[in-house]
């Protein structure tokens, strides 16, 4: 698959939107404008399966695939897990145990003990498990891929409807479990299957309408059940296919810096929440800086080659 800086830029937008969302969740800047920012997470998931299916087209070697995943993900993941564990334990004095740390090391805390670290490792662990299934999905026929995608999408539609009907403490738990997010992978498969067929721009209008609707809902709806139904069920499930169309026809690159930031978007996603908890608003630029310091040395040749070819 030819490198597309527009996709890298999308990854930056996704990571930055999550950072803005955490400004709201941490009540650093409690603007309803930031509440849709969590939607950067399913955009990440869609981009992930879309890109990996395409890369398996280019090189179907499983050894190459898993070696690349391990080199790309594990160094920063394990470093961040240890840093967050030590920060939670000795700075925030949160009751975290070495058992919690072990669950993170084997990528199962997101289902065994979802809130052992008050952090975003749950999404990275879900990604790790999906990495095992993506090569299997890739080997299916187009019809088989479509059936898998449909199953994932229907699972999320049904599950999210059930989740938003529950009292908030139950919904909060269900929100972080895999069925809520599987539809994003389903739409990522659809994006892969339709990559040669989508060349119109109406989805930009739809995307704007959905985000505006979300912000309007956040400003006007006070009843929690109604709010969750409109945002985490209705708007969410409409947003996922729009993301699929967006991936197939991304916006033009604004500047090389946005593509460069996209190349370290994994680090940005990984580090900004920790530094927002420590330093508030200034945590975002600090997190970006730490992302460069920790991710760029691991991939500097690849990143520079990509940035200078466009």
PDB file of C-alpha atoms in Angstrom:
ATOM      1  CA  UNK A   1       0.000   0.000   0.000  1.00  0.00           C
ATOM      2  CA  UNK A   2       1.438   3.362  -1.022  1.00  0.00           C
ATOM      3  CA  UNK A   3       2.052   5.727   1.880  1.00  0.00           C
ATOM      4  CA  UNK A   4      -0.736   8.284   2.203  1.00  0.00           C
ATOM      5  CA  UNK A   5       0.080  11.297   4.420  1.00  0.00           C
ATOM      6  CA  UNK A   6      -3.641  12.064   4.615  1.00  0.00           C
ATOM      7  CA  UNK A   7      -4.120   8.851   6.600  1.00  0.00           C
ATOM      8  CA  UNK A   8      -1.285   9.861   8.937  1.00  0.00           C
ATOM      9  CA  UNK A   9      -2.990  13.212   9.428  1.00  0.00           C
ATOM     10  CA  UNK A  10      -6.248  11.419  10.286  1.00  0.00           C
ATOM     11  CA  UNK A  11      -4.390   9.482  12.973  1.00  0.00           C
ATOM     12  CA  UNK A  12      -3.172  12.750  14.468  1.00  0.00           C
ATOM     13  CA  UNK A  13      -6.707  14.149  14.448  1.00  0.00           C
ATOM     14  CA  UNK A  14      -7.907  11.012  16.238  1.00  0.00           C
ATOM     15  CA  UNK A  15      -5.243  11.209  18.962  1.00  0.00           C
ATOM     16  CA  UNK A  16      -5.691  14.952  19.422  1.00  0.00           C
ATOM     17  CA  UNK A  17      -9.473  14.633  19.713  1.00  0.00           C
ATOM     18  CA  UNK A  18      -9.003  12.131  22.543  1.00  0.00           C
ATOM     19  CA  UNK A  19      -6.666  14.595  24.288  1.00  0.00           C
ATOM     20  CA  UNK A  20      -9.358  17.280  23.987  1.00  0.00           C
ATOM     21  CA  UNK A  21     -11.925  14.837  25.369  1.00  0.00           C
ATOM     22  CA  UNK A  22      -9.765  14.303  28.435  1.00  0.00           C
ATOM     23  CA  UNK A  23      -9.711  18.051  29.026  1.00  0.00           C
ATOM     24  CA  UNK A  24     -13.432  17.627  29.589  1.00  0.00           C
ATOM     25  CA  UNK A  25     -13.345  14.370  31.586  1.00  0.00           C
ATOM     26  CA  UNK A  26     -10.666  15.764  33.905  1.00  0.00           C
ATOM     27  CA  UNK A  27     -12.599  19.056  34.080  1.00  0.00           C
ATOM     28  CA  UNK A  28      -9.498  21.001  33.066  1.00  0.00           C
ATOM     29  CA  UNK A  29     -11.517  22.869  30.443  1.00  0.00           C
ATOM     30  CA  UNK A  30     -15.108  21.705  30.832  1.00  0.00           C
ATOM     31  CA  UNK A  31     -16.346  22.697  27.376  1.00  0.00           C
ATOM     32  CA  UNK A  32     -19.139  20.571  25.832  1.00  0.00           C
ATOM     33  CA  UNK A  33     -17.285  21.167  22.558  1.00  0.00           C
ATOM     34  CA  UNK A  34     -14.744  18.562  23.692  1.00  0.00           C
ATOM     35  CA  UNK A  35     -17.235  15.840  24.646  1.00  0.00           C
ATOM     36  CA  UNK A  36     -17.307  14.142  21.211  1.00  0.00           C
ATOM     37  CA  UNK A  37     -13.526  13.716  21.388  1.00  0.00           C
ATOM     38  CA  UNK A  38     -13.780  10.081  22.503  1.00  0.00           C
ATOM     39  CA  UNK A  39     -14.888   9.285  18.946  1.00  0.00           C
ATOM     40  CA  UNK A  40     -11.216   9.449  18.027  1.00  0.00           C
ATOM     41  CA  UNK A  41     -10.925   5.963  19.557  1.00  0.00           C
ATOM     42  CA  UNK A  42     -13.200   4.158  17.057  1.00  0.00           C
ATOM     43  CA  UNK A  43     -11.562   6.161  14.262  1.00  0.00           C
ATOM     44  CA  UNK A  44      -8.238   4.706  15.425  1.00  0.00           C
ATOM     45  CA  UNK A  45      -9.723   1.196  15.368  1.00  0.00           C
ATOM     46  CA  UNK A  46     -11.100   1.639  11.847  1.00  0.00           C
ATOM     47  CA  UNK A  47      -7.785   2.999  10.598  1.00  0.00           C
ATOM     48  CA  UNK A  48      -5.932   0.132  12.255  1.00  0.00           C
ATOM     49  CA  UNK A  49      -7.769  -2.744  10.587  1.00  0.00           C
ATOM     50  CA  UNK A  50      -7.991  -0.872   7.277  1.00  0.00           C
ATOM     51  CA  UNK A  51      -4.231  -0.275   7.151  1.00  0.00           C
ATOM     52  CA  UNK A  52      -3.273  -3.740   8.348  1.00  0.00           C
ATOM     53  CA  UNK A  53      -5.487  -5.502   5.808  1.00  0.00           C
ATOM     54  CA  UNK A  54      -3.882  -3.410   3.077  1.00  0.00           C
ATOM     55  CA  UNK A  55      -0.390  -4.176   4.351  1.00  0.00           C
ATOM     56  CA  UNK A  56      -1.187  -7.880   4.368  1.00  0.00           C
ATOM     57  CA  UNK A  57      -2.110  -7.451   0.703  1.00  0.00           C
ATOM     58  CA  UNK A  58       1.417  -6.151   0.108  1.00  0.00           C
ATOM     59  CA  UNK A  59       3.162  -8.738   2.284  1.00  0.00           C
ATOM     60  CA  UNK A  60       1.093 -11.677   3.594  1.00  0.00           C
ATOM     61  CA  UNK A  61       3.976 -13.085   5.668  1.00  0.00           C
ATOM     62  CA  UNK A  62       2.724 -13.667   9.221  1.00  0.00           C
ATOM     63  CA  UNK A  63       6.273 -13.461  10.563  1.00  0.00           C
ATOM     64  CA  UNK A  64       6.693 -10.013   9.041  1.00  0.00           C
ATOM     65  CA  UNK A  65       3.239  -8.957  10.247  1.00  0.00           C
ATOM     66  CA  UNK A  66       3.698  -9.961  13.896  1.00  0.00           C
ATOM     67  CA  UNK A  67       7.322  -8.824  14.053  1.00  0.00           C
ATOM     68  CA  UNK A  68       6.261  -5.398  12.830  1.00  0.00           C
ATOM     69  CA  UNK A  69       3.388  -5.222  15.339  1.00  0.00           C
ATOM     70  CA  UNK A  70       5.633  -6.162  18.258  1.00  0.00           C
ATOM     71  CA  UNK A  71       8.342  -3.645  17.310  1.00  0.00           C
ATOM     72  CA  UNK A  72       5.754  -0.931  16.715  1.00  0.00           C
ATOM     73  CA  UNK A  73       3.596  -1.372  19.809  1.00  0.00           C
ATOM     74  CA  UNK A  74       5.308  -3.186  22.653  1.00  0.00           C
ATOM     75  CA  UNK A  75       8.259  -0.926  23.584  1.00  0.00           C
ATOM     76  CA  UNK A  76       6.083   2.142  24.196  1.00  0.00           C
ATOM     77  CA  UNK A  77       3.217   0.138  25.651  1.00  0.00           C
ATOM     78  CA  UNK A  78       5.291  -1.568  28.346  1.00  0.00           C
ATOM     79  CA  UNK A  79       7.193   1.626  29.121  1.00  0.00           C
ATOM     80  CA  UNK A  80       3.931   3.552  29.533  1.00  0.00           C
ATOM     81  CA  UNK A  81       2.355   0.805  31.665  1.00  0.00           C
ATOM     82  CA  UNK A  82       5.294   0.906  34.080  1.00  0.00           C
ATOM     83  CA  UNK A  83       5.396   4.720  34.208  1.00  0.00           C
ATOM     84  CA  UNK A  84       1.634   5.000  34.798  1.00  0.00           C
ATOM     85  CA  UNK A  85       1.740   2.247  37.430  1.00  0.00           C
ATOM     86  CA  UNK A  86       4.505   4.012  39.361  1.00  0.00           C
ATOM     87  CA  UNK A  87       2.790   7.397  38.996  1.00  0.00           C
ATOM     88  CA  UNK A  88      -0.552   6.031  40.185  1.00  0.00           C
ATOM     89  CA  UNK A  89       1.048   4.232  43.111  1.00  0.00           C
ATOM     90  CA  UNK A  90       3.533   6.813  44.355  1.00  0.00           C
ATOM     91  CA  UNK A  91       2.258  10.183  43.088  1.00  0.00           C
ATOM     92  CA  UNK A  92      -1.535   9.817  43.052  1.00  0.00           C
ATOM     93  CA  UNK A  93      -1.482   7.147  45.814  1.00  0.00           C
ATOM     94  CA  UNK A  94      -4.043   5.030  43.989  1.00  0.00           C
ATOM     95  CA  UNK A  95      -4.477   1.496  45.268  1.00  0.00           C
ATOM     96  CA  UNK A  96      -2.902  -0.412  42.378  1.00  0.00           C
ATOM     97  CA  UNK A  97      -1.197  -3.756  42.867  1.00  0.00           C
ATOM     98  CA  UNK A  98       1.457  -5.793  41.115  1.00  0.00           C
ATOM     99  CA  UNK A  99      -1.352  -8.143  40.119  1.00  0.00           C
ATOM    100  CA  UNK A 100      -2.891  -5.204  38.233  1.00  0.00           C
ATOM    101  CA  UNK A 101       0.470  -4.618  36.586  1.00  0.00           C
ATOM    102  CA  UNK A 102       0.675  -8.279  35.555  1.00  0.00           C
ATOM    103  CA  UNK A 103      -2.804  -8.099  33.987  1.00  0.00           C
ATOM    104  CA  UNK A 104      -1.589  -5.190  31.869  1.00  0.00           C
ATOM    105  CA  UNK A 105       1.553  -7.065  30.871  1.00  0.00           C
ATOM    106  CA  UNK A 106      -0.528  -9.954  29.476  1.00  0.00           C
ATOM    107  CA  UNK A 107      -3.127  -7.649  27.858  1.00  0.00           C
ATOM    108  CA  UNK A 108      -6.178  -8.875  29.790  1.00  0.00           C
ATOM    109  CA  UNK A 109      -6.880  -6.165  32.363  1.00  0.00           C
ATOM    110  CA  UNK A 110      -9.438  -4.566  30.034  1.00  0.00           C
ATOM    111  CA  UNK A 111     -11.795  -7.514  30.622  1.00  0.00           C
ATOM    112  CA  UNK A 112     -10.581  -8.964  33.942  1.00  0.00           C
ATOM    113  CA  UNK A 113     -10.232  -5.702  35.885  1.00  0.00           C
ATOM    114  CA  UNK A 114     -11.103  -2.762  33.585  1.00  0.00           C
ATOM    115  CA  UNK A 115     -10.454   0.073  36.033  1.00  0.00           C
ATOM    116  CA  UNK A 116      -7.331  -1.200  37.777  1.00  0.00           C
ATOM    117  CA  UNK A 117      -5.413   1.686  36.212  1.00  0.00           C
ATOM    118  CA  UNK A 118      -7.533   4.738  35.564  1.00  0.00           C
ATOM    119  CA  UNK A 119      -6.068   4.991  32.095  1.00  0.00           C
ATOM    120  CA  UNK A 120      -6.579   4.172  28.412  1.00  0.00           C
ATOM    121  CA  UNK A 121      -4.689   0.898  28.167  1.00  0.00           C
ATOM    122  CA  UNK A 122      -7.984  -0.936  27.652  1.00  0.00           C
ATOM    123  CA  UNK A 123      -8.086   0.254  24.024  1.00  0.00           C
ATOM    124  CA  UNK A 124      -4.505  -0.825  23.312  1.00  0.00           C
ATOM    125  CA  UNK A 125      -5.171  -4.256  24.793  1.00  0.00           C
ATOM    126  CA  UNK A 126      -8.250  -4.681  22.606  1.00  0.00           C
ATOM    127  CA  UNK A 127      -6.036  -3.780  19.643  1.00  0.00           C
ATOM    128  CA  UNK A 128      -3.509  -6.447  20.625  1.00  0.00           C
ATOM    129  CA  UNK A 129      -6.180  -9.143  20.594  1.00  0.00           C
ATOM    130  CA  UNK A 130      -7.543  -7.906  17.279  1.00  0.00           C
ATOM    131  CA  UNK A 131      -4.057  -8.222  15.785  1.00  0.00           C
ATOM    132  CA  UNK A 132      -4.456 -11.993  16.172  1.00  0.00           C
ATOM    133  CA  UNK A 133      -7.669 -12.066  14.153  1.00  0.00           C
ATOM    134  CA  UNK A 134      -6.813  -9.620  11.366  1.00  0.00           C
ATOM    135  CA  UNK A 135      -4.652 -12.137   9.408  1.00  0.00           C
ATOM    136  CA  UNK A 136      -7.512 -14.654   9.650  1.00  0.00           C
ATOM    137  CA  UNK A 137      -9.966 -12.064   8.328  1.00  0.00           C
ATOM    138  CA  UNK A 138      -7.527 -11.213   5.547  1.00  0.00           C
ATOM    139  CA  UNK A 139      -7.521 -14.819   4.312  1.00  0.00           C
ATOM    140  CA  UNK A 140     -11.305 -14.827   3.855  1.00  0.00           C
ATOM    141  CA  UNK A 141     -12.993 -14.141   0.542  1.00  0.00           C
ATOM    142  CA  UNK A 142     -14.530 -10.713  -0.004  1.00  0.00           C
ATOM    143  CA  UNK A 143     -17.923 -12.181   0.849  1.00  0.00           C
ATOM    144  CA  UNK A 144     -16.474 -13.735   3.999  1.00  0.00           C
ATOM    145  CA  UNK A 145     -14.937 -10.417   5.015  1.00  0.00           C
ATOM    146  CA  UNK A 146     -18.296  -8.725   4.435  1.00  0.00           C
ATOM    147  CA  UNK A 147     -20.088 -11.273   6.638  1.00  0.00           C
ATOM    148  CA  UNK A 148     -17.544 -10.780   9.420  1.00  0.00           C
ATOM    149  CA  UNK A 149     -17.884  -6.994   9.119  1.00  0.00           C
ATOM    150  CA  UNK A 150     -21.676  -7.237   9.256  1.00  0.00           C
ATOM    151  CA  UNK A 151     -21.515  -9.448  12.341  1.00  0.00           C
ATOM    152  CA  UNK A 152     -19.215  -6.997  14.132  1.00  0.00           C
ATOM    153  CA  UNK A 153     -21.402  -4.027  13.194  1.00  0.00           C
ATOM    154  CA  UNK A 154     -24.631  -5.707  14.315  1.00  0.00           C
ATOM    155  CA  UNK A 155     -22.967  -6.765  17.579  1.00  0.00           C
ATOM    156  CA  UNK A 156     -22.107  -3.157  18.377  1.00  0.00           C
ATOM    157  CA  UNK A 157     -25.536  -1.817  17.385  1.00  0.00           C
ATOM    158  CA  UNK A 158     -27.339  -4.325  19.629  1.00  0.00           C
ATOM    159  CA  UNK A 159     -24.832  -4.076  22.479  1.00  0.00           C
ATOM    160  CA  UNK A 160     -24.690  -0.266  22.484  1.00  0.00           C
ATOM    161  CA  UNK A 161     -28.505  -0.094  22.569  1.00  0.00           C
ATOM    162  CA  UNK A 162     -28.498  -2.414  25.573  1.00  0.00           C
ATOM    163  CA  UNK A 163     -25.640  -0.510  27.252  1.00  0.00           C
ATOM    164  CA  UNK A 164     -27.239   2.934  27.049  1.00  0.00           C
ATOM    165  CA  UNK A 165     -30.453   1.593  28.584  1.00  0.00           C
ATOM    166  CA  UNK A 166     -28.629   0.663  31.794  1.00  0.00           C
ATOM    167  CA  UNK A 167     -28.036   2.883  34.856  1.00  0.00           C
ATOM    168  CA  UNK A 168     -24.922   4.999  34.418  1.00  0.00           C
ATOM    169  CA  UNK A 169     -22.550   2.910  36.622  1.00  0.00           C
ATOM    170  CA  UNK A 170     -23.445  -0.193  34.582  1.00  0.00           C
ATOM    171  CA  UNK A 171     -23.225   1.693  31.291  1.00  0.00           C
ATOM    172  CA  UNK A 172     -19.820   3.089  32.293  1.00  0.00           C
ATOM    173  CA  UNK A 173     -18.517  -0.475  32.662  1.00  0.00           C
ATOM    174  CA  UNK A 174     -20.197  -1.772  29.485  1.00  0.00           C
ATOM    175  CA  UNK A 175     -18.805   1.177  27.511  1.00  0.00           C
ATOM    176  CA  UNK A 176     -15.234  -0.060  27.994  1.00  0.00           C
ATOM    177  CA  UNK A 177     -15.880  -3.687  27.036  1.00  0.00           C
ATOM    178  CA  UNK A 178     -15.078  -5.026  23.537  1.00  0.00           C
ATOM    179  CA  UNK A 179     -18.611  -5.449  22.075  1.00  0.00           C
ATOM    180  CA  UNK A 180     -19.139  -1.684  22.182  1.00  0.00           C
ATOM    181  CA  UNK A 181     -16.161  -1.165  19.860  1.00  0.00           C
ATOM    182  CA  UNK A 182     -16.246  -4.137  17.493  1.00  0.00           C
ATOM    183  CA  UNK A 183     -18.422  -2.251  15.023  1.00  0.00           C
ATOM    184  CA  UNK A 184     -15.513   0.113  14.372  1.00  0.00           C
ATOM    185  CA  UNK A 185     -13.468  -2.842  13.137  1.00  0.00           C
ATOM    186  CA  UNK A 186     -16.442  -3.935  11.048  1.00  0.00           C
ATOM    187  CA  UNK A 187     -16.629  -0.558   9.337  1.00  0.00           C
ATOM    188  CA  UNK A 188     -12.849  -0.609   8.905  1.00  0.00           C
ATOM    189  CA  UNK A 189     -13.291  -3.838   6.927  1.00  0.00           C
ATOM    190  CA  UNK A 190     -16.029  -2.170   4.862  1.00  0.00           C
ATOM    191  CA  UNK A 191     -13.640   0.727   4.154  1.00  0.00           C
ATOM    192  CA  UNK A 192     -11.062  -1.812   2.952  1.00  0.00           C
ATOM    193  CA  UNK A 193     -13.607  -3.572   0.716  1.00  0.00           C
ATOM    194  CA  UNK A 194     -14.864  -0.318  -0.829  1.00  0.00           C
ATOM    195  CA  UNK A 195     -11.583   1.581  -1.126  1.00  0.00           C
ATOM    196  CA  UNK A 196     -11.833   1.891  -4.921  1.00  0.00           C
ATOM    197  CA  UNK A 197     -15.488   2.924  -4.947  1.00  0.00           C
ATOM    198  CA  UNK A 198     -15.738   5.941  -2.661  1.00  0.00           C
ATOM    199  CA  UNK A 199     -14.820   9.263  -4.263  1.00  0.00           C
ATOM    200  CA  UNK A 200     -17.485  11.732  -3.150  1.00  0.00           C
ATOM    201  CA  UNK A 201     -17.376  14.311  -0.373  1.00  0.00           C
ATOM    202  CA  UNK A 202     -20.906  14.407   1.042  1.00  0.00           C
ATOM    203  CA  UNK A 203     -19.705  12.598   4.163  1.00  0.00           C
ATOM    204  CA  UNK A 204     -17.918  15.794   5.230  1.00  0.00           C
ATOM    205  CA  UNK A 205     -21.347  17.393   5.527  1.00  0.00           C
ATOM    206  CA  UNK A 206     -22.714  14.356   7.373  1.00  0.00           C
ATOM    207  CA  UNK A 207     -19.717  14.371   9.724  1.00  0.00           C
ATOM    208  CA  UNK A 208     -20.253  18.059  10.481  1.00  0.00           C
ATOM    209  CA  UNK A 209     -23.950  17.493  11.155  1.00  0.00           C
ATOM    210  CA  UNK A 210     -23.240  14.575  13.499  1.00  0.00           C
ATOM    211  CA  UNK A 211     -20.589  16.442  15.497  1.00  0.00           C
ATOM    212  CA  UNK A 212     -22.815  19.529  15.705  1.00  0.00           C
ATOM    213  CA  UNK A 213     -25.694  17.326  16.866  1.00  0.00           C
ATOM    214  CA  UNK A 214     -23.462  15.791  19.526  1.00  0.00           C
ATOM    215  CA  UNK A 215     -22.397  19.200  20.866  1.00  0.00           C
ATOM    216  CA  UNK A 216     -26.003  20.446  20.793  1.00  0.00           C
ATOM    217  CA  UNK A 217     -27.058  17.349  22.738  1.00  0.00           C
ATOM    218  CA  UNK A 218     -24.293  17.900  25.298  1.00  0.00           C
ATOM    219  CA  UNK A 219     -25.422  21.506  25.763  1.00  0.00           C
ATOM    220  CA  UNK A 220     -29.162  20.886  26.010  1.00  0.00           C
ATOM    221  CA  UNK A 221     -29.893  17.366  27.282  1.00  0.00           C
ATOM    222  CA  UNK A 222     -29.658  16.988  31.050  1.00  0.00           C
ATOM    223  CA  UNK A 223     -31.296  13.579  31.424  1.00  0.00           C
ATOM    224  CA  UNK A 224     -28.412  11.075  31.445  1.00  0.00           C
ATOM    225  CA  UNK A 225     -30.305   8.178  29.839  1.00  0.00           C
ATOM    226  CA  UNK A 226     -31.487  10.369  26.953  1.00  0.00           C
ATOM    227  CA  UNK A 227     -28.010  11.834  26.514  1.00  0.00           C
ATOM    228  CA  UNK A 228     -26.342   8.414  26.373  1.00  0.00           C
ATOM    229  CA  UNK A 229     -28.960   7.101  23.924  1.00  0.00           C
ATOM    230  CA  UNK A 230     -28.459  10.015  21.544  1.00  0.00           C
ATOM    231  CA  UNK A 231     -24.661  10.140  21.739  1.00  0.00           C
ATOM    232  CA  UNK A 232     -23.352   6.661  22.541  1.00  0.00           C
ATOM    233  CA  UNK A 233     -25.963   4.793  20.533  1.00  0.00           C
ATOM    234  CA  UNK A 234     -27.529   6.898  17.795  1.00  0.00           C
ATOM    235  CA  UNK A 235     -24.770   9.345  16.821  1.00  0.00           C
ATOM    236  CA  UNK A 236     -22.027   6.794  17.487  1.00  0.00           C
ATOM    237  CA  UNK A 237     -23.501   4.165  15.171  1.00  0.00           C
ATOM    238  CA  UNK A 238     -24.069   6.759  12.443  1.00  0.00           C
ATOM    239  CA  UNK A 239     -20.551   8.126  12.878  1.00  0.00           C
ATOM    240  CA  UNK A 240     -18.822   4.793  12.231  1.00  0.00           C
ATOM    241  CA  UNK A 241     -19.813   4.472   8.534  1.00  0.00           C
ATOM    242  CA  UNK A 242     -18.947   8.144   8.020  1.00  0.00           C
ATOM    243  CA  UNK A 243     -15.457   7.387   9.355  1.00  0.00           C
ATOM    244  CA  UNK A 244     -15.204   4.524   6.852  1.00  0.00           C
ATOM    245  CA  UNK A 245     -15.959   6.931   4.004  1.00  0.00           C
ATOM    246  CA  UNK A 246     -13.531   9.461   5.478  1.00  0.00           C
ATOM    247  CA  UNK A 247     -10.734   6.875   5.484  1.00  0.00           C
ATOM    248  CA  UNK A 248     -11.275   6.183   1.788  1.00  0.00           C
ATOM    249  CA  UNK A 249     -11.150   9.865   0.893  1.00  0.00           C
ATOM    250  CA  UNK A 250      -9.284  11.728   3.657  1.00  0.00           C
ATOM    251  CA  UNK A 251      -8.979  15.522   3.777  1.00  0.00           C
ATOM    252  CA  UNK A 252      -5.945  17.125   2.166  1.00  0.00           C
ATOM    253  CA  UNK A 253      -2.828  17.457   4.265  1.00  0.00           C
ATOM    254  CA  UNK A 254      -2.743  20.902   5.865  1.00  0.00           C
ATOM    255  CA  UNK A 255       0.986  20.954   6.594  1.00  0.00           C
ATOM    256  CA  UNK A 256       3.772  18.413   6.805  1.00  0.00           C
ATOM    257  CA  UNK A 257       3.694  18.869  10.562  1.00  0.00           C
ATOM    258  CA  UNK A 258       0.221  17.317  10.813  1.00  0.00           C
ATOM    259  CA  UNK A 259       1.422  14.245   8.903  1.00  0.00           C
ATOM    260  CA  UNK A 260       4.530  14.124  11.113  1.00  0.00           C
ATOM    261  CA  UNK A 261       2.354  14.306  14.229  1.00  0.00           C
ATOM    262  CA  UNK A 262       0.304  11.495  12.743  1.00  0.00           C
ATOM    263  CA  UNK A 263       3.437   9.363  12.564  1.00  0.00           C
ATOM    264  CA  UNK A 264       3.828   9.674  16.350  1.00  0.00           C
ATOM    265  CA  UNK A 265       0.075   9.599  17.058  1.00  0.00           C
ATOM    266  CA  UNK A 266       0.433   6.328  18.975  1.00  0.00           C
ATOM    267  CA  UNK A 267       2.795   8.053  21.395  1.00  0.00           C
ATOM    268  CA  UNK A 268       0.539  11.109  21.586  1.00  0.00           C
ATOM    269  CA  UNK A 269      -2.429   8.893  22.416  1.00  0.00           C
ATOM    270  CA  UNK A 270      -0.359   6.969  24.953  1.00  0.00           C
ATOM    271  CA  UNK A 271       1.226   9.847  26.873  1.00  0.00           C
ATOM    272  CA  UNK A 272      -1.042  12.904  26.845  1.00  0.00           C
ATOM    273  CA  UNK A 273      -3.569  11.675  29.425  1.00  0.00           C
ATOM    274  CA  UNK A 274      -0.854  11.027  32.015  1.00  0.00           C
ATOM    275  CA  UNK A 275       0.615  14.497  31.609  1.00  0.00           C
ATOM    276  CA  UNK A 276      -2.838  16.099  31.570  1.00  0.00           C
ATOM    277  CA  UNK A 277      -3.451  14.453  34.949  1.00  0.00           C
ATOM    278  CA  UNK A 278      -0.144  15.816  36.197  1.00  0.00           C
ATOM    279  CA  UNK A 279       0.003  19.257  34.572  1.00  0.00           C
ATOM    280  CA  UNK A 280      -3.475  20.083  33.290  1.00  0.00           C
ATOM    281  CA  UNK A 281      -3.686  21.907  29.968  1.00  0.00           C
ATOM    282  CA  UNK A 282       0.106  21.970  29.608  1.00  0.00           C
ATOM    283  CA  UNK A 283       0.016  18.175  29.630  1.00  0.00           C
ATOM    284  CA  UNK A 284      -0.939  18.150  25.946  1.00  0.00           C
ATOM    285  CA  UNK A 285       2.256  19.778  24.579  1.00  0.00           C
ATOM    286  CA  UNK A 286       4.305  17.838  27.132  1.00  0.00           C
ATOM    287  CA  UNK A 287       2.648  14.598  25.996  1.00  0.00           C
ATOM    288  CA  UNK A 288       3.368  15.442  22.356  1.00  0.00           C
ATOM    289  CA  UNK A 289       7.014  16.154  23.212  1.00  0.00           C
ATOM    290  CA  UNK A 290       7.345  12.872  25.110  1.00  0.00           C
ATOM    291  CA  UNK A 291       5.710  11.083  22.163  1.00  0.00           C
ATOM    292  CA  UNK A 292       8.472  12.394  19.896  1.00  0.00           C
ATOM    293  CA  UNK A 293      11.170  11.495  22.411  1.00  0.00           C
ATOM    294  CA  UNK A 294       9.930   7.929  22.869  1.00  0.00           C
ATOM    295  CA  UNK A 295       8.484   6.968  19.465  1.00  0.00           C
ATOM    296  CA  UNK A 296      10.668   8.829  16.977  1.00  0.00           C
ATOM    297  CA  UNK A 297      13.946   7.080  17.988  1.00  0.00           C
ATOM    298  CA  UNK A 298      12.294   3.699  17.383  1.00  0.00           C
ATOM    299  CA  UNK A 299      11.076   4.568  13.882  1.00  0.00           C
ATOM    300  CA  UNK A 300      13.122   7.561  12.775  1.00  0.00           C
ATOM    301  CA  UNK A 301      14.219   6.115   9.419  1.00  0.00           C
ATOM    302  CA  UNK A 302      10.689   5.114   8.468  1.00  0.00           C
ATOM    303  CA  UNK A 303       9.193   8.411   9.646  1.00  0.00           C
ATOM    304  CA  UNK A 304      11.730  10.599   7.829  1.00  0.00           C
ATOM    305  CA  UNK A 305      11.392   8.558   4.648  1.00  0.00           C
ATOM    306  CA  UNK A 306       7.624   8.954   4.726  1.00  0.00           C
ATOM    307  CA  UNK A 307       7.656  12.671   5.492  1.00  0.00           C
ATOM    308  CA  UNK A 308      10.137  13.548   2.757  1.00  0.00           C
ATOM    309  CA  UNK A 309       8.474  11.588  -0.048  1.00  0.00           C
ATOM    310  CA  UNK A 310       5.470  13.879  -0.304  1.00  0.00           C
TER     311      UNK A 310
END
